[in-house]
mmCIF file of C-alpha atoms in Angstrom:
data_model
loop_
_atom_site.group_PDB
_atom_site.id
_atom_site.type_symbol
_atom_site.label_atom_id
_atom_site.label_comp_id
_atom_site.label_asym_id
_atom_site.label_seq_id
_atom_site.Cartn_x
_atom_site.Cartn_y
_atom_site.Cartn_z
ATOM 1 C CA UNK I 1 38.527 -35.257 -35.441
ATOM 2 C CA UNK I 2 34.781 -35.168 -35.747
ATOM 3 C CA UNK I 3 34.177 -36.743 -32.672
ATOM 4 C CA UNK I 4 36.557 -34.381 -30.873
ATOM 5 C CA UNK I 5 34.385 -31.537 -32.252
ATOM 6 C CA UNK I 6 31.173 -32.910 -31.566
ATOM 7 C CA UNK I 7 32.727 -33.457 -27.953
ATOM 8 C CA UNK I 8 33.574 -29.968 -27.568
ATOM 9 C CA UNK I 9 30.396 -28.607 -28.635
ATOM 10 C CA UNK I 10 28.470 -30.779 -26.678
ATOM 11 C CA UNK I 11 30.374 -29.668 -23.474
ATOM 12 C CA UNK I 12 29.909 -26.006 -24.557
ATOM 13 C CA UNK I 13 26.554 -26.533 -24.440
ATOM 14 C CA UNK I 14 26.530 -28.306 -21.232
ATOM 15 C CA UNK I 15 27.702 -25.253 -19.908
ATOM 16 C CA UNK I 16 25.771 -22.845 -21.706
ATOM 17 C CA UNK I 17 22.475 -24.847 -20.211
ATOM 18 C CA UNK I 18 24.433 -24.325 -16.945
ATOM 19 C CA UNK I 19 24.649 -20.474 -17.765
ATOM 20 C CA UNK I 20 21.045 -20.341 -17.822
ATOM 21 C CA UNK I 21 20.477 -21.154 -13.886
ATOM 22 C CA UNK I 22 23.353 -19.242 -12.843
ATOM 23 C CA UNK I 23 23.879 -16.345 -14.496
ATOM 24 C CA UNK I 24 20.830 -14.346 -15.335
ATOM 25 C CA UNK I 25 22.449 -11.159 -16.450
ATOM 26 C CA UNK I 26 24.662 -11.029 -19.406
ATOM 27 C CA UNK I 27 27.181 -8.498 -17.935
ATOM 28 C CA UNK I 28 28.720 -11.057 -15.554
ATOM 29 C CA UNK I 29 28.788 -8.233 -12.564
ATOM 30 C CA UNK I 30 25.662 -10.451 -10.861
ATOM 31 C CA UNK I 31 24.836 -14.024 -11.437
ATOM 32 C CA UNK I 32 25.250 -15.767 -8.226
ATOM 33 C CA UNK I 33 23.139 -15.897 -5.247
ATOM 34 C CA UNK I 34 25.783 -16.758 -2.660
ATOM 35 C CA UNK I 35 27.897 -14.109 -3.573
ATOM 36 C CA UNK I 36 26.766 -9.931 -2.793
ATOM 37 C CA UNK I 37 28.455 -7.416 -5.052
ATOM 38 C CA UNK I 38 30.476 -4.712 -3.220
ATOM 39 C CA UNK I 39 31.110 -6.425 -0.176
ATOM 40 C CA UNK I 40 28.170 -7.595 2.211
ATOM 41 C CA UNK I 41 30.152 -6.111 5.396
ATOM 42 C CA UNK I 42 32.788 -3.157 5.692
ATOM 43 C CA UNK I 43 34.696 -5.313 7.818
ATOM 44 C CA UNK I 44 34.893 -8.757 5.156
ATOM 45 C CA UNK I 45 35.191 -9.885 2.425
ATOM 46 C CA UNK I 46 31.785 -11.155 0.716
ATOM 47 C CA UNK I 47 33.670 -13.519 -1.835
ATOM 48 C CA UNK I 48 36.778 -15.637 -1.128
ATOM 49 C CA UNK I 49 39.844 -14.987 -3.610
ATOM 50 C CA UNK I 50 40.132 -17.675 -5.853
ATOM 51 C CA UNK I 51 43.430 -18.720 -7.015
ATOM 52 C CA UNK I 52 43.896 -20.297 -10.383
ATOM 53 C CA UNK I 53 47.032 -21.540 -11.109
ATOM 54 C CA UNK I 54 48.945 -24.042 -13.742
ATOM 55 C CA UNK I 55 52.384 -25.160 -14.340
ATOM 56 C CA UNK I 56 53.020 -21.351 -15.502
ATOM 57 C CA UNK I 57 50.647 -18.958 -14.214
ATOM 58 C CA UNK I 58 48.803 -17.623 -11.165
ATOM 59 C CA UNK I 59 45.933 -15.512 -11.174
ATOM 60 C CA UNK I 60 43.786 -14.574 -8.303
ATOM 61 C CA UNK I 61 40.126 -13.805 -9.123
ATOM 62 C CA UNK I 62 38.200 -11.031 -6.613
ATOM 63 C CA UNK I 63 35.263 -8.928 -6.137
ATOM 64 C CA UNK I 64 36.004 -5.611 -6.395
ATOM 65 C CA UNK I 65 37.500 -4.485 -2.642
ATOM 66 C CA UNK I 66 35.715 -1.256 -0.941
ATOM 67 C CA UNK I 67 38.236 1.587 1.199
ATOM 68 C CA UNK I 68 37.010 0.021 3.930
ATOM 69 C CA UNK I 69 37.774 -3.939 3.705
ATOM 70 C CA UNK I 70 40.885 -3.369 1.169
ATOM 71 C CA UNK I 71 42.970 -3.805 4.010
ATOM 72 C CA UNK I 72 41.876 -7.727 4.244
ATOM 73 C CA UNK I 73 41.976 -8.259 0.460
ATOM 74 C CA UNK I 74 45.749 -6.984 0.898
ATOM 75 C CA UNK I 75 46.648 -9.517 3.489
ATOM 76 C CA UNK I 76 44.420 -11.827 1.369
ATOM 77 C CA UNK I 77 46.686 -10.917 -1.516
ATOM 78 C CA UNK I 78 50.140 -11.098 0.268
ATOM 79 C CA UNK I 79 48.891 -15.070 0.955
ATOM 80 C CA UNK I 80 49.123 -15.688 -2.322
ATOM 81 C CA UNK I 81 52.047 -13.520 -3.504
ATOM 82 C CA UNK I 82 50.185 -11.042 -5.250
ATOM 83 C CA UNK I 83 52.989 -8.540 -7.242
ATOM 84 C CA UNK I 84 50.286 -6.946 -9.458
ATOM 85 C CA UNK I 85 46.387 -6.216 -9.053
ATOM 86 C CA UNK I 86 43.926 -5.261 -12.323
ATOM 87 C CA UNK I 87 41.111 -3.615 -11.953
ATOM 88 C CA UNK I 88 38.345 -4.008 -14.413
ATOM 89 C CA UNK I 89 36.054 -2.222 -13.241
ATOM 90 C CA UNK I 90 35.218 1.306 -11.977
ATOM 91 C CA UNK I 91 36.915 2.446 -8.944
ATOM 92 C CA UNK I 92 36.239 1.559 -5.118
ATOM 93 C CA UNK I 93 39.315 2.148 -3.788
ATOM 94 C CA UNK I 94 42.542 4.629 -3.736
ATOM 95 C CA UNK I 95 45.192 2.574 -4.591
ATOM 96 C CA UNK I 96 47.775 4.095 -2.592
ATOM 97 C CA UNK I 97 47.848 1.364 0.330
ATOM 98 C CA UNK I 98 48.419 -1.296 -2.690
ATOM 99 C CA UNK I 99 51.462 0.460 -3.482
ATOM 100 C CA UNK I 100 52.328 0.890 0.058
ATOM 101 C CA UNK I 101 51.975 -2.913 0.125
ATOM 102 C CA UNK I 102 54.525 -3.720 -3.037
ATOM 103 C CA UNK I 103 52.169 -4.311 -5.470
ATOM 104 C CA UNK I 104 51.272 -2.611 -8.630
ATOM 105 C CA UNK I 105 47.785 -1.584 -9.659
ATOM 106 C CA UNK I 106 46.883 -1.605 -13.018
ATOM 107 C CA UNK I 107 43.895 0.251 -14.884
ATOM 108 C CA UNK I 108 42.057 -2.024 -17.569
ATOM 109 C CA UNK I 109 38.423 -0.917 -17.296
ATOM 110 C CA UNK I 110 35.945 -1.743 -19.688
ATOM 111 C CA UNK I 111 32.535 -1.614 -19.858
ATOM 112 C CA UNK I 112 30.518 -4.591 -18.164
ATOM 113 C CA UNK I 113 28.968 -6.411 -20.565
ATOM 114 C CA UNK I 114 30.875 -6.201 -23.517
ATOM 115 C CA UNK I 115 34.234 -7.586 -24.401
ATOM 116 C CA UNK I 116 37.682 -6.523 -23.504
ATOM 117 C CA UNK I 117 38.705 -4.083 -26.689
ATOM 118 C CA UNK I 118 41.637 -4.464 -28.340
ATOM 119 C CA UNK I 119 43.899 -2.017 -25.961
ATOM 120 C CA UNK I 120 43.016 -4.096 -22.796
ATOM 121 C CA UNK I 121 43.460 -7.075 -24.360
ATOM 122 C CA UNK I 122 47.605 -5.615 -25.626
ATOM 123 C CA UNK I 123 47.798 -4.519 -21.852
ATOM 124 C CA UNK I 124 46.375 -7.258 -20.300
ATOM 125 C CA UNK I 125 48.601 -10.070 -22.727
ATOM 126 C CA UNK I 126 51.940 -7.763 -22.089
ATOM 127 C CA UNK I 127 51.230 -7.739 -18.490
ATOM 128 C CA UNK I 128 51.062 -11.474 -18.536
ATOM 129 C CA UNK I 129 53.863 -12.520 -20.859
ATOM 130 C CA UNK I 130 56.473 -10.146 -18.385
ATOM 131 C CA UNK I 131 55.366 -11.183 -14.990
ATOM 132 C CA UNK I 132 55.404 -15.181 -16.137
ATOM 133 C CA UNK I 133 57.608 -15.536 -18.806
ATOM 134 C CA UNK I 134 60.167 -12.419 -18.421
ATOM 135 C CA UNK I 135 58.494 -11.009 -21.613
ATOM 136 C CA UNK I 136 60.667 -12.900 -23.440
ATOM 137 C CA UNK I 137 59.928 -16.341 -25.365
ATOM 138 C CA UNK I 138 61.147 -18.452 -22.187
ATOM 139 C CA UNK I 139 59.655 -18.847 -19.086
ATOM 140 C CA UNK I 140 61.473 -16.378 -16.746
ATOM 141 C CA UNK I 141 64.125 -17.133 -13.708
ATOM 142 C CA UNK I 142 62.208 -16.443 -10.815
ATOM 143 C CA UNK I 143 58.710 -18.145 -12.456
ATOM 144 C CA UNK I 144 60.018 -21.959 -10.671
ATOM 145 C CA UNK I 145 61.224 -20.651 -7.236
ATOM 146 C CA UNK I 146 59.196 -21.024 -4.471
ATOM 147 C CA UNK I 147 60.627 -17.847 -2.511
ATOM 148 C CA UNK I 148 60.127 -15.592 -6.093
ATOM 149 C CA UNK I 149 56.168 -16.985 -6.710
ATOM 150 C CA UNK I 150 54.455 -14.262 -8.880
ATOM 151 C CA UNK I 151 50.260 -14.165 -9.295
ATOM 152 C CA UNK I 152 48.530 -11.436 -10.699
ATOM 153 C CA UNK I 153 45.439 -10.478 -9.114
ATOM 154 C CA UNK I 154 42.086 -9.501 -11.193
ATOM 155 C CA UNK I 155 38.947 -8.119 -10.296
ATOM 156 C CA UNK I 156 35.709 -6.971 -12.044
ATOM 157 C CA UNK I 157 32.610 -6.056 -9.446
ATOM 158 C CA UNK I 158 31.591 -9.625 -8.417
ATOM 159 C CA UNK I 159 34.582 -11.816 -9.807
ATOM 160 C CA UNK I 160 32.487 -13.217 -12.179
ATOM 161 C CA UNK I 161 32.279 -11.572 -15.804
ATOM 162 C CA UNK I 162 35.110 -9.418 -16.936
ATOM 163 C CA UNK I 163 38.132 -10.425 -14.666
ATOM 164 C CA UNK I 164 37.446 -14.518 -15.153
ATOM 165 C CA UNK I 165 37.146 -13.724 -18.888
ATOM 166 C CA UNK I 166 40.957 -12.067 -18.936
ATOM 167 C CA UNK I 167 41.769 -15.062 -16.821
ATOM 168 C CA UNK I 168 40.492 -17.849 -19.529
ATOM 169 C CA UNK I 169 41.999 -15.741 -22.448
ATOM 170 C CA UNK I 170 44.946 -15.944 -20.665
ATOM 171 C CA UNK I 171 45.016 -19.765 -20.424
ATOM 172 C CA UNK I 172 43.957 -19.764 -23.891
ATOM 173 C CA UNK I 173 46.644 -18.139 -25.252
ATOM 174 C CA UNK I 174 49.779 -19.056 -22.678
ATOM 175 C CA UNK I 175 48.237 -22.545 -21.432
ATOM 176 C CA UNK I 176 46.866 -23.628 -25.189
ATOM 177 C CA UNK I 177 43.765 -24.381 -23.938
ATOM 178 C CA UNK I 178 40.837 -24.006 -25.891
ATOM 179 C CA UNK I 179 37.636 -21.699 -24.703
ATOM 180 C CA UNK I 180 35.862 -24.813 -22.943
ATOM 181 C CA UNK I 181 39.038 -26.102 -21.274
ATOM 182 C CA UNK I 182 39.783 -22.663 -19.913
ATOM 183 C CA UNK I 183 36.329 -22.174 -18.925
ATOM 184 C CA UNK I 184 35.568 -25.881 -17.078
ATOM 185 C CA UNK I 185 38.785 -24.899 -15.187
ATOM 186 C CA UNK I 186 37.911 -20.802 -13.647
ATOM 187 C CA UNK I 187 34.393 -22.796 -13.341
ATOM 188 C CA UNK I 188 35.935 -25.573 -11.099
ATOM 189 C CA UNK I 189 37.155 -22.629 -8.542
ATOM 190 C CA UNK I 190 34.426 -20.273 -9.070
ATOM 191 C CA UNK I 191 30.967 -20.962 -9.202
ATOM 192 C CA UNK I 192 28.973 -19.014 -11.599
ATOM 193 C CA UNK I 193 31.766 -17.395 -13.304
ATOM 194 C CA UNK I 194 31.623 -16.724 -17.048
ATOM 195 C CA UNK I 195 28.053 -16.110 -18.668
ATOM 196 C CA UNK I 196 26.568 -17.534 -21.643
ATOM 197 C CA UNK I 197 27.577 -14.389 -23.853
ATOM 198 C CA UNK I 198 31.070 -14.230 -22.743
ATOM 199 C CA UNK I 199 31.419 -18.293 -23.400
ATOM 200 C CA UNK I 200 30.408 -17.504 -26.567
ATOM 201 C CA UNK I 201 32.737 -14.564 -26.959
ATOM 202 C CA UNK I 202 35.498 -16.591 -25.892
ATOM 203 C CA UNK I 203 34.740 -19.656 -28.522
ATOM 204 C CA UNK I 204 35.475 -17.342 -31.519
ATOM 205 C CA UNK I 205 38.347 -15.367 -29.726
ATOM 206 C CA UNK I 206 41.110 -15.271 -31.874
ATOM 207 C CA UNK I 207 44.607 -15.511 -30.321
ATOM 208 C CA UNK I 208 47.134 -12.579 -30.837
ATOM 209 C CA UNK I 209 50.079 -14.270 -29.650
ATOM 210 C CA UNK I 210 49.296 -17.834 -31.642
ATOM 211 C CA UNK I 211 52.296 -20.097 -31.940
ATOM 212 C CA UNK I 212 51.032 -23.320 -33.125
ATOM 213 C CA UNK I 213 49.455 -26.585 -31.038
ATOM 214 C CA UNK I 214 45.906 -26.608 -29.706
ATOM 215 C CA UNK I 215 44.514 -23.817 -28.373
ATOM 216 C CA UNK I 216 45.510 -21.083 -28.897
ATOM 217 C CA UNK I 217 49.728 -20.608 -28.542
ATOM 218 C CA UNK I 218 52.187 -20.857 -25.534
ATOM 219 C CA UNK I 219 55.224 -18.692 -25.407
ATOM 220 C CA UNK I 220 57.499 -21.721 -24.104
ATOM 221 C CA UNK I 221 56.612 -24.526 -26.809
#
């Protein structure tokens, strides 16, 4: 057991030091050189979606689109059978043409640099637990057919604070990972993503929908 812990902080602390060259800012909306915030060109998109999936969820992590490009982050989405998009951030886009496309756009806004409050965090959970597990205690009908794939789309201003964070609470608390497994995975996909104070945030997060085993809890033990 001791070693276990010593191994997990050690690790944690890898990736804090990591923290330090990559993301200056404590917010998590800037942090990476090789990715522009807003979208470098009308007509692209400045940071590639990145999927992050396990045996029972999909999540899509993106910049935030503008009017202009949203068009590409929709095709972008229907790739990877996007049913729902949440936006954590401020506005930059009507989301009629989402709707018009068959998916659902959910508000969960908070304010960058801080942690998701208790309401977003009841939203965000629900929104998980019904798209991936039927909001019931089993994982739901469609969630193993191929033609019925479900992945909820999430994005902050750069992809790389408050939408990753939902992301790795999500693991934590439907995957029973702990904060540095959930982070070393959205890390593997996505450079840069998750700051020093948000690691820390997520190391003393305590799981709402806890139901035994490491990590947090999973729904389908």
């Amino acid at each position: 057991m001791a070693a276990t812990m010593a191994n997990s902080s050690n690790a944690a602390s890898a990736m804090m030091s990591v923290d330090a060259n990559n993301n200056g800012a404590t917010g998590g909306g800037t942090g990476n050189g090789n990715r522009s915030i807003g979208g470098a060109s009308a007509m692209s998109i400045s940071s590639k979606p990145t999927p992050i999936t396990t045996q029972h969820l999909r999540f899509l992590i993106m910049d935030a689109p503008r009017q202009t490009n949203l068009h590409l982050y929709i095709k972008e989405c229907r790739r990877n059978h996007v049913t729902d998009i949440v936006r954590v951030c401020e506005p930059t886009y009507l989301g009629s043409e989402l709707t018009s496309a068959g998916m659902q756009l959910h508000e969960m806004a908070y304010e960058d640099g801080h942690s998701p409050p208790e309401p977003i965090l009841n939203q965000w959970l629900t929104l998980v637990e019904e798209r991936f597990f039927g909001g019931g205690g089993g994982l739901s009908a469609s969630a193993g057919r191929g033609n019925e794939l479900k992945t909820i789309a999430v994005h902050c201003v750069a992809g790389l604070g408050r939408a990753p964070v939902l992301v790795a609470i999500a693991l934590m608390e439907f995957e029973r990972m702990d904060a540095v497994e959930a982070v070393m995975m959205i890390r593997s996909q996505r450079r840069g993503a998750i700051n020093e104070k948000q690691l820390r945030y997520l190391e003393g997060y305590k799981c709402r929908r806890r139901s035994g085993g490491g990590g947090c809890g999973c729904v389908i033990c």
